[in-house]
Coordinates of C-alpha atoms and ligand atoms in Angstrom, one line a residue:
M311 CA 11.6 -4.7 16.1
K312 CA 9.6 -1.8 15.1
F313 CA 6.3 -2.2 16.1
K314 CA 4.1 -0.5 12.5
T315 CA 1.6 2.3 12.5
I316 CA -2.0 0.5 11.4
K317 CA -3.8 4.4 11.9
E318 CA -2.9 6.9 14.5
N319 CA -1.8 5.4 18.5
I320 CA -2.9 2.2 17.0
L321 CA -0.3 -0.1 16.1
Y322 CA 0.4 -3.2 15.2
A323 CA 2.9 -5.8 17.6
G324 CA 2.9 -8.9 15.9
M325 CA 5.7 -11.6 14.3
N326 CA 6.0 -13.8 11.4
D327 CA 6.2 -17.4 12.2
E328 CA 7.7 -18.0 8.6
D329 CA 9.1 -21.2 9.6
R330 CA 6.4 -23.2 10.8
L331 CA 5.4 -25.4 8.6
I332 CA 1.6 -27.2 10.2
F333 CA -0.6 -26.0 12.2
D334 CA -2.5 -27.5 14.7
E335 CA -0.1 -30.9 13.6
L336 CA -2.9 -31.1 10.9
I337 CA -2.5 -28.6 7.7
P338 CA 0.3 -28.1 6.1
L339 CA 1.1 -24.0 5.8
D340 CA 1.9 -22.3 2.6
H341 CA 3.6 -19.4 4.4
G342 CA 3.5 -20.1 8.0
T343 CA 2.2 -17.4 9.9
S344 CA 1.5 -14.4 11.9
Y345 CA 0.4 -13.8 15.6
N346 CA -1.4 -10.3 15.9
S347 CA -0.8 -8.4 19.1
Y348 CA -2.2 -4.2 18.8
L349 CA -1.9 -1.6 20.9
V350 CA -3.8 0.5 21.6
I351 CA -2.6 4.2 22.7
G352 CA -5.7 6.8 24.3
S353 CA -4.7 9.8 26.3
D354 CA -5.2 8.5 29.3
K355 CA -5.5 3.9 29.5
T356 CA -2.7 1.5 27.3
A357 CA -3.8 -1.3 25.9
V358 CA -2.7 -4.3 24.4
I359 CA -5.7 -6.7 22.5
D360 CA -4.1 -10.4 22.9
T361 CA -0.5 -11.3 22.9
M362 CA 2.2 -13.4 21.4
Y363 CA 2.7 -17.1 20.9
P364 CA 5.0 -19.0 23.8
K365 CA 8.4 -19.3 21.5
F366 CA 8.6 -15.9 20.4
T367 CA 8.1 -14.6 24.1
Q368 CA 11.2 -12.7 24.6
E369 CA 11.4 -11.3 22.1
Y370 CA 7.8 -9.8 21.8
I371 CA 8.6 -8.4 25.4
K372 CA 11.9 -6.8 24.3
S373 CA 9.7 -4.8 21.3
F374 CA 8.5 -2.6 24.1
D375 CA 11.0 -1.2 24.4
E376 CA 12.4 -0.9 21.5
N377 CA 9.5 0.8 20.5
N378 CA 9.7 3.5 24.2
I379 CA 6.4 2.1 25.4
T380 CA 6.8 2.0 29.1
K381 CA 2.9 2.0 30.1
I382 CA 0.4 -1.1 29.7
D383 CA -2.8 -0.4 31.7
Y384 CA -4.8 -3.5 29.9
I385 CA -4.0 -6.1 27.9
I386 CA -7.0 -8.0 26.3
A387 CA -7.4 -11.2 25.7
N388 CA -9.8 -12.4 23.0
H389 CA -8.7 -16.1 23.9
G390 CA -8.0 -18.2 25.6
E391 CA -5.3 -20.2 22.8
Q392 CA -1.7 -19.7 23.5
D393 CA -1.0 -18.6 20.1
H394 CA -2.1 -15.6 21.6
S395 CA -2.9 -15.6 25.3
G396 CA 1.4 -17.4 25.5
S397 CA 3.0 -14.1 26.0
I398 CA 0.7 -12.7 28.7
P399 CA 2.3 -14.6 31.9
A400 CA 5.6 -12.5 31.1
L401 CA 3.8 -9.5 29.7
L402 CA 1.8 -9.4 33.1
E403 CA 6.1 -9.5 34.9
K404 CA 7.1 -6.4 32.5
F405 CA 3.6 -4.4 33.4
P406 CA 3.4 -5.6 36.3
Q407 CA 0.3 -2.7 37.2
A408 CA -1.4 -4.7 33.9
I409 CA -4.2 -5.9 34.4
V410 CA -6.1 -9.0 32.1
V411 CA -9.1 -7.7 30.8
T412 CA -11.3 -10.9 28.8
N413 CA -14.8 -12.8 29.3
Q414 CA -15.8 -15.0 32.2
V415 CA -15.1 -18.9 30.3
C416 CA -12.2 -16.9 28.8
A417 CA -10.7 -16.2 33.1
K418 CA -11.1 -19.8 32.8
N419 CA -9.2 -20.8 30.4
L420 CA -5.8 -18.3 31.2
Q421 CA -6.6 -18.8 34.6
E422 CA -5.9 -23.0 34.3
M423 CA -4.0 -22.6 31.6
L424 CA -1.4 -19.8 31.9
L425 CA -2.1 -19.9 35.7
I426 CA -2.4 -16.6 36.0
P427 CA -3.8 -15.2 39.3
Q428 CA -7.4 -14.0 39.2
E429 CA -7.2 -11.0 41.4
K430 CA -4.9 -9.9 37.7
I431 CA -7.9 -11.4 35.7
K432 CA -10.5 -8.1 35.1
I433 CA -13.6 -10.2 34.4
I434 CA -16.3 -8.0 31.3
S435 CA -19.9 -9.0 30.1
N436 CA -21.2 -9.0 26.2
H437 CA -21.1 -5.0 25.2
E438 CA -19.5 -4.0 27.7
E439 CA -17.2 -0.4 27.2
L440 CA -13.3 -0.2 28.8
S441 CA -12.2 3.2 28.4
L442 CA -9.3 4.5 27.4
G443 CA -9.6 8.3 27.3
N444 CA -10.1 10.1 24.0
K445 CA -11.0 5.6 22.7
T446 CA -13.6 3.2 24.1
L447 CA -12.8 -0.6 23.3
K448 CA -16.4 -2.2 23.6
F449 CA -15.8 -6.2 23.6
M450 CA -18.6 -8.4 21.8
I451 CA -18.4 -11.5 23.6
S452 CA -18.5 -14.3 20.8
P453 CA -18.5 -17.5 21.4
G454 CA -17.9 -20.4 18.5
V455 CA -15.5 -18.6 16.7
H456 CA -13.3 -20.7 17.1
W457 CA -13.6 -21.6 20.9
P458 CA -16.0 -20.8 23.6
D459 CA -14.9 -18.4 25.0
T460 CA -13.5 -15.9 22.2
M461 CA -14.9 -12.3 21.6
F462 CA -13.5 -9.4 19.2
T463 CA -13.0 -5.7 20.7
Y464 CA -14.3 -3.0 19.2
I465 CA -12.6 0.6 19.3
K466 CA -15.5 2.5 18.7
E467 CA -14.0 6.0 18.1
D468 CA -11.8 4.5 15.3
N469 CA -14.2 2.7 13.4
I470 CA -12.1 -0.3 14.4
I471 CA -12.8 -4.2 14.7
C472 CA -10.3 -6.8 16.6
T473 CA -11.7 -10.5 15.6
C474 CA -8.7 -12.6 17.1
D475 CA -8.9 -15.5 14.9
F476 CA -11.8 -15.5 13.1
L477 CA -10.8 -13.6 9.9
G478 CA -7.7 -14.7 9.8
A479 CA -4.7 -16.2 7.4
H480 CA -1.9 -18.1 7.8
Y481 CA 0.1 -15.6 5.6
I482 CA 3.1 -13.6 6.7
F483 CA 3.9 -9.8 5.9
D484 CA 6.0 -6.5 6.0
N485 CA 3.2 -5.0 4.6
I486 CA 0.2 -5.5 7.5
F487 CA -2.5 -4.8 4.8
A488 CA -3.5 -7.4 2.9
P489 CA -2.8 -7.7 -0.5
E490 CA -5.8 -9.2 -2.4
T491 CA -4.0 -11.8 -4.0
E492 CA -5.4 -15.5 -4.6
D493 CA -2.1 -16.6 -2.5
L494 CA -4.1 -14.7 0.2
E495 CA -7.1 -16.3 -0.3
R496 CA -5.9 -20.1 -0.3
S497 CA -4.8 -19.4 2.4
A498 CA -6.9 -17.6 4.2
K499 CA -9.7 -20.6 2.6
K500 CA -7.9 -22.5 3.8
Y501 CA -7.3 -21.1 7.2
Y502 CA -11.3 -21.8 6.8
A503 CA -12.2 -24.4 6.0
E504 CA -9.8 -26.5 9.1
I505 CA -10.8 -23.3 12.3
M506 CA -13.8 -22.6 10.7
M507 CA -15.4 -24.5 8.9
P508 CA -17.0 -26.6 11.0
F509 CA -19.3 -23.5 13.1
S510 CA -19.7 -22.3 9.3
F511 CA -23.7 -21.5 10.9
V512 CA -22.0 -19.6 14.0
C513 CA -19.4 -18.1 11.6
R514 CA -22.6 -16.4 9.7
K515 CA -24.3 -15.1 13.1
Y516 CA -20.8 -13.2 13.7
L517 CA -20.4 -12.2 9.7
A518 CA -22.9 -10.4 9.8
Q519 CA -22.7 -8.5 13.0
I520 CA -19.8 -7.6 11.6
E521 CA -20.7 -6.6 8.9
E522 CA -24.2 -3.7 10.2
L523 CA -20.8 -2.3 11.9
N524 CA -19.8 -1.5 8.4
A525 CA -15.8 -1.3 10.3
D526 CA -13.6 0.4 8.9
M527 CA -10.4 -1.7 9.6
I528 CA -10.8 -5.7 10.2
L529 CA -7.8 -7.0 12.8
P530 CA -7.3 -10.2 12.8
S531 CA -4.6 -12.2 15.1
H532 CA -3.4 -14.0 12.3
G533 CA -2.9 -12.2 9.1
P534 CA -3.1 -9.4 7.5
I535 CA -4.8 -6.3 7.5
H536 CA -8.1 -5.7 6.3
K537 CA -8.3 -2.5 5.5
N538 CA -11.2 -3.1 2.7
P539 CA -13.1 -4.9 4.9
K540 CA -15.4 -6.4 2.1
Y541 CA -13.0 -8.4 0.4
I542 CA -13.1 -10.9 3.5
L543 CA -16.3 -10.5 4.4
D544 CA -17.1 -11.7 0.6
L545 CA -15.7 -14.2 1.0
Y546 CA -16.2 -16.2 3.9
K547 CA -20.1 -15.1 2.5
D548 CA -19.4 -17.0 0.5
W549 CA -17.4 -19.7 2.1
T550 CA -20.2 -20.0 4.9
S551 CA -22.6 -20.3 2.9
D552 CA -24.8 -23.2 2.9
K553 CA -24.9 -24.0 -0.8
G554 CA -22.4 -26.9 -2.3
K555 CA -21.6 -25.7 -5.8
N556 CA -21.2 -28.2 -8.6
L557 CA -17.7 -30.1 -7.9
V558 CA -17.6 -33.2 -6.7
L559 CA -14.3 -34.6 -4.8
L560 CA -13.0 -37.8 -6.6
P561 CA -9.9 -38.1 -2.6
Y562 CA -8.8 -41.4 -3.6
V563 CA -5.8 -44.5 -2.5
S564 CA -5.3 -47.3 -4.9
M565 CA -2.9 -49.6 -4.2
Y566 CA -3.0 -52.0 -7.8
D567 CA -4.9 -48.3 -9.8
S568 CA -7.7 -50.8 -9.9
T569 CA -9.6 -47.8 -7.6
K570 CA -7.7 -45.1 -9.8
E571 CA -8.8 -46.5 -12.8
M572 CA -12.3 -46.4 -11.7
I573 CA -12.2 -42.4 -10.0
D574 CA -10.7 -41.6 -13.7
Y575 CA -13.5 -43.0 -15.6
L576 CA -16.5 -41.3 -12.6
S577 CA -14.2 -38.2 -13.1
V578 CA -14.3 -38.1 -17.4
K579 CA -18.0 -38.6 -17.0
L580 CA -18.6 -36.6 -15.1
K581 CA -17.1 -33.9 -17.3
E582 CA -18.8 -34.4 -19.9
K583 CA -22.2 -34.4 -18.0
G584 CA -20.3 -30.8 -17.0
I585 CA -19.5 -31.0 -13.8
P586 CA -16.0 -30.7 -12.7
S587 CA -14.3 -32.8 -9.8
I588 CA -10.8 -33.3 -8.2
K589 CA -8.9 -35.8 -7.2
Y590 CA -7.0 -36.0 -4.9
D591 CA -3.6 -39.0 -3.6
M592 CA -5.0 -39.8 -0.5
V593 CA -1.7 -40.7 0.4
D594 CA 1.2 -38.5 -1.5
G595 CA -2.2 -35.0 -1.4
N596 CA -0.8 -32.0 0.6
L597 CA -3.8 -32.0 2.9
G598 CA -4.4 -28.1 2.8
D599 CA -5.9 -28.8 -1.2
L600 CA -8.4 -31.1 0.3
A601 CA -9.4 -28.7 3.5
I602 CA -10.0 -26.0 0.2
A603 CA -11.8 -28.4 -1.8
L604 CA -14.2 -29.6 0.7
V605 CA -14.9 -26.0 1.2
D606 CA -16.7 -26.3 -2.2
G607 CA -17.9 -29.1 -3.1
N608 CA -21.8 -30.9 -2.8
T609 CA -20.7 -33.8 -3.9
I610 CA -17.5 -37.1 -2.3
V611 CA -16.8 -40.1 -3.6
L612 CA -14.1 -41.6 -2.1
G613 CA -11.9 -44.7 -2.9
T614 CA -9.9 -46.8 -1.2
S615 CA -8.5 -50.1 -2.0
M616 CA -9.0 -52.7 0.9
V617 CA -6.4 -53.7 3.4
L618 CA -6.5 -56.7 6.3
A619 CA -10.9 -56.5 5.8
G620 CA -11.0 -52.8 5.8
P621 CA -10.5 -49.6 4.1
H622 CA -7.5 -47.9 3.4
P623 CA -6.5 -46.4 6.4
A624 CA -6.0 -43.3 4.4
A625 CA -9.0 -43.6 3.7
F626 CA -10.3 -43.5 6.7
N627 CA -8.9 -40.6 8.1
T628 CA -9.8 -37.9 5.4
V629 CA -13.5 -39.8 6.3
Y630 CA -12.6 -38.8 9.9
L631 CA -11.5 -35.7 8.8
A632 CA -14.7 -34.5 6.8
S633 CA -16.9 -35.9 9.6
I634 CA -15.1 -33.5 12.2
L635 CA -14.4 -30.2 9.3
R636 CA -18.3 -30.6 8.6
P637 CA -18.0 -29.2 5.0
K638 CA -21.4 -28.3 3.6
A639 CA -21.6 -31.3 0.6
K640 CA -24.4 -32.8 1.2
I641 CA -24.0 -36.8 -1.8
A642 CA -21.9 -39.3 -0.9
S643 CA -20.5 -41.8 -2.3
F644 CA -17.7 -44.5 -2.5
I645 CA -16.0 -46.5 -4.1
G646 CA -13.0 -50.0 -3.8
S647 CA -11.0 -52.9 -4.9
Y648 CA -10.5 -55.7 -2.8
G649 CA -7.7 -58.9 -3.6
W650 CA -9.5 -60.4 -1.0
G651 CA -12.7 -60.0 1.0
G652 CA -13.5 -57.6 4.4
D653 CA -16.3 -55.2 4.5
L654 CA -15.4 -51.9 3.1
F655 CA -18.1 -49.1 3.9
S656 CA -19.8 -49.4 7.0
K657 CA -17.1 -48.3 9.0
M658 CA -16.9 -45.2 6.9
T659 CA -20.9 -44.7 6.4
D660 CA -20.9 -45.1 10.1
L661 CA -18.0 -42.2 11.1
L662 CA -20.4 -40.2 8.0
S663 CA -23.5 -40.4 10.2
G664 CA -23.1 -37.0 11.9
L665 CA -23.5 -34.6 8.1
K666 CA -26.7 -36.5 7.5
L667 CA -25.0 -37.1 3.7
D668 CA -27.5 -38.8 1.1
I669 CA -25.6 -41.6 0.6
I670 CA -25.8 -42.6 -3.5
E671 CA -25.1 -46.8 -3.2
P672 CA -21.1 -47.5 -3.5
I673 CA -19.4 -49.9 -6.0
L674 CA -17.0 -52.9 -5.2
V675 CA -14.3 -54.7 -7.4
K676 CA -13.2 -57.4 -6.7
G677 CA -9.4 -56.4 -8.4
K678 CA -10.0 -55.0 -11.8
A679 CA -13.4 -53.1 -12.9
K680 CA -16.0 -55.0 -15.9
P681 CA -17.8 -53.6 -17.6
D682 CA -20.7 -54.1 -15.6
D683 CA -19.2 -52.2 -13.1
Y684 CA -18.6 -49.4 -15.7
L685 CA -22.5 -49.0 -16.2
K686 CA -22.5 -48.5 -12.2
L687 CA -19.7 -46.0 -12.8
N688 CA -22.2 -44.3 -15.6
N689 CA -25.2 -44.6 -12.6
M690 CA -23.4 -43.1 -10.4
A691 CA -22.4 -40.6 -12.8
D692 CA -25.6 -40.1 -14.0
T693 CA -27.2 -40.4 -10.8
I694 CA -25.1 -37.4 -9.5
Y695 CA -26.2 -35.2 -12.6
Q696 CA -29.7 -35.6 -11.2
K697 CA -29.1 -34.3 -7.3
H698 CA -27.0 -31.4 -8.8
K699 CA -29.9 -30.7 -11.0
E700 CA -32.3 -31.5 -8.2
L701 CA -29.9 -28.4 -6.1
G702 CA -30.2 -26.1 -8.6
L703 CA -26.3 -26.6 -9.0
I704 CA -26.2 -27.4 -12.7
Ligands
LIG1149 FE1 -4.9 -18.8 16.9 FE2 -7.4 -20.1 18.1 O1 -6.6 -19.1 18.2

């Protein structure tokens, strides 16, 4: 594998994993992902910033010989998760003189997860600098995007920042520079939803720091490099904003179409009021589509059939996912249909309690919706309209 030049003496040593179909066993990937590793060659010392997912360790280690890299002095670990740190032990074996450089929290993770000896780790503090000769690395400890151990590494003389998982995307590429296409935006948004959205408040803090830096390039640890940082920073400013869009998410599961008919009706009524909605089939849908929609929607109305006196498991799964991804939605409600009885909504409402949502009165019907139920759906559309208007979304 040939390393690619980002600029003089800064090389891309990462790899594509085009076969990867799902990340964290949770969100399906459209294009696989890349694990980015960067080589910074100073006049005195050479550093590697982040390494490789364990599956590719052998190929990664071999690539240093293939590119005539005979000396590594520092291995910078921006984060302890193994898709970036997994090849550190093998890299230390190949370059025994190398020292791992990281922060205190990450050092502990590396010791416990990869059994890296303490004496092989140099612990740095926030804003500490490390000289490579004519290049200087400056460390910005940035807990919360997305682990407590995360840090960024700034290559001072080149005005380049390596942001680890932050500002990344699950995306593969031959050209290392971001194409700024809709396709990349979708991948980056889905990645944000799954990995960063639960920490949107923290993201905002680091976005401001990176903006202030006015870096020439952003080098994330997944996905292509941003030669135009404004592109990804502007997207993140929108995604991390606390204000939802005039959009209603309608996830549903329906055993005999009674629930789906109500969801379809509500969608039409919302549209008549100028409120777009996204329907999402919780059984057959792609979870990535729901994750993306969760970044924007101000309101979620979930429809579910009753199964064995409670919500359908697919509905419960979606509610749980929303509760941990912490989307910016402010309003929620439920629609449901049952055959013989049970408690459809209370457990789901409890699960969402941490999000402090404004819950609109749910609608529950036995079997098919009747004229009175359609009136209730009309009222629900009216209420959502009023609330969106009060929030300044319409
Ligand atoms: Fe890409 Fe948190 O690892």
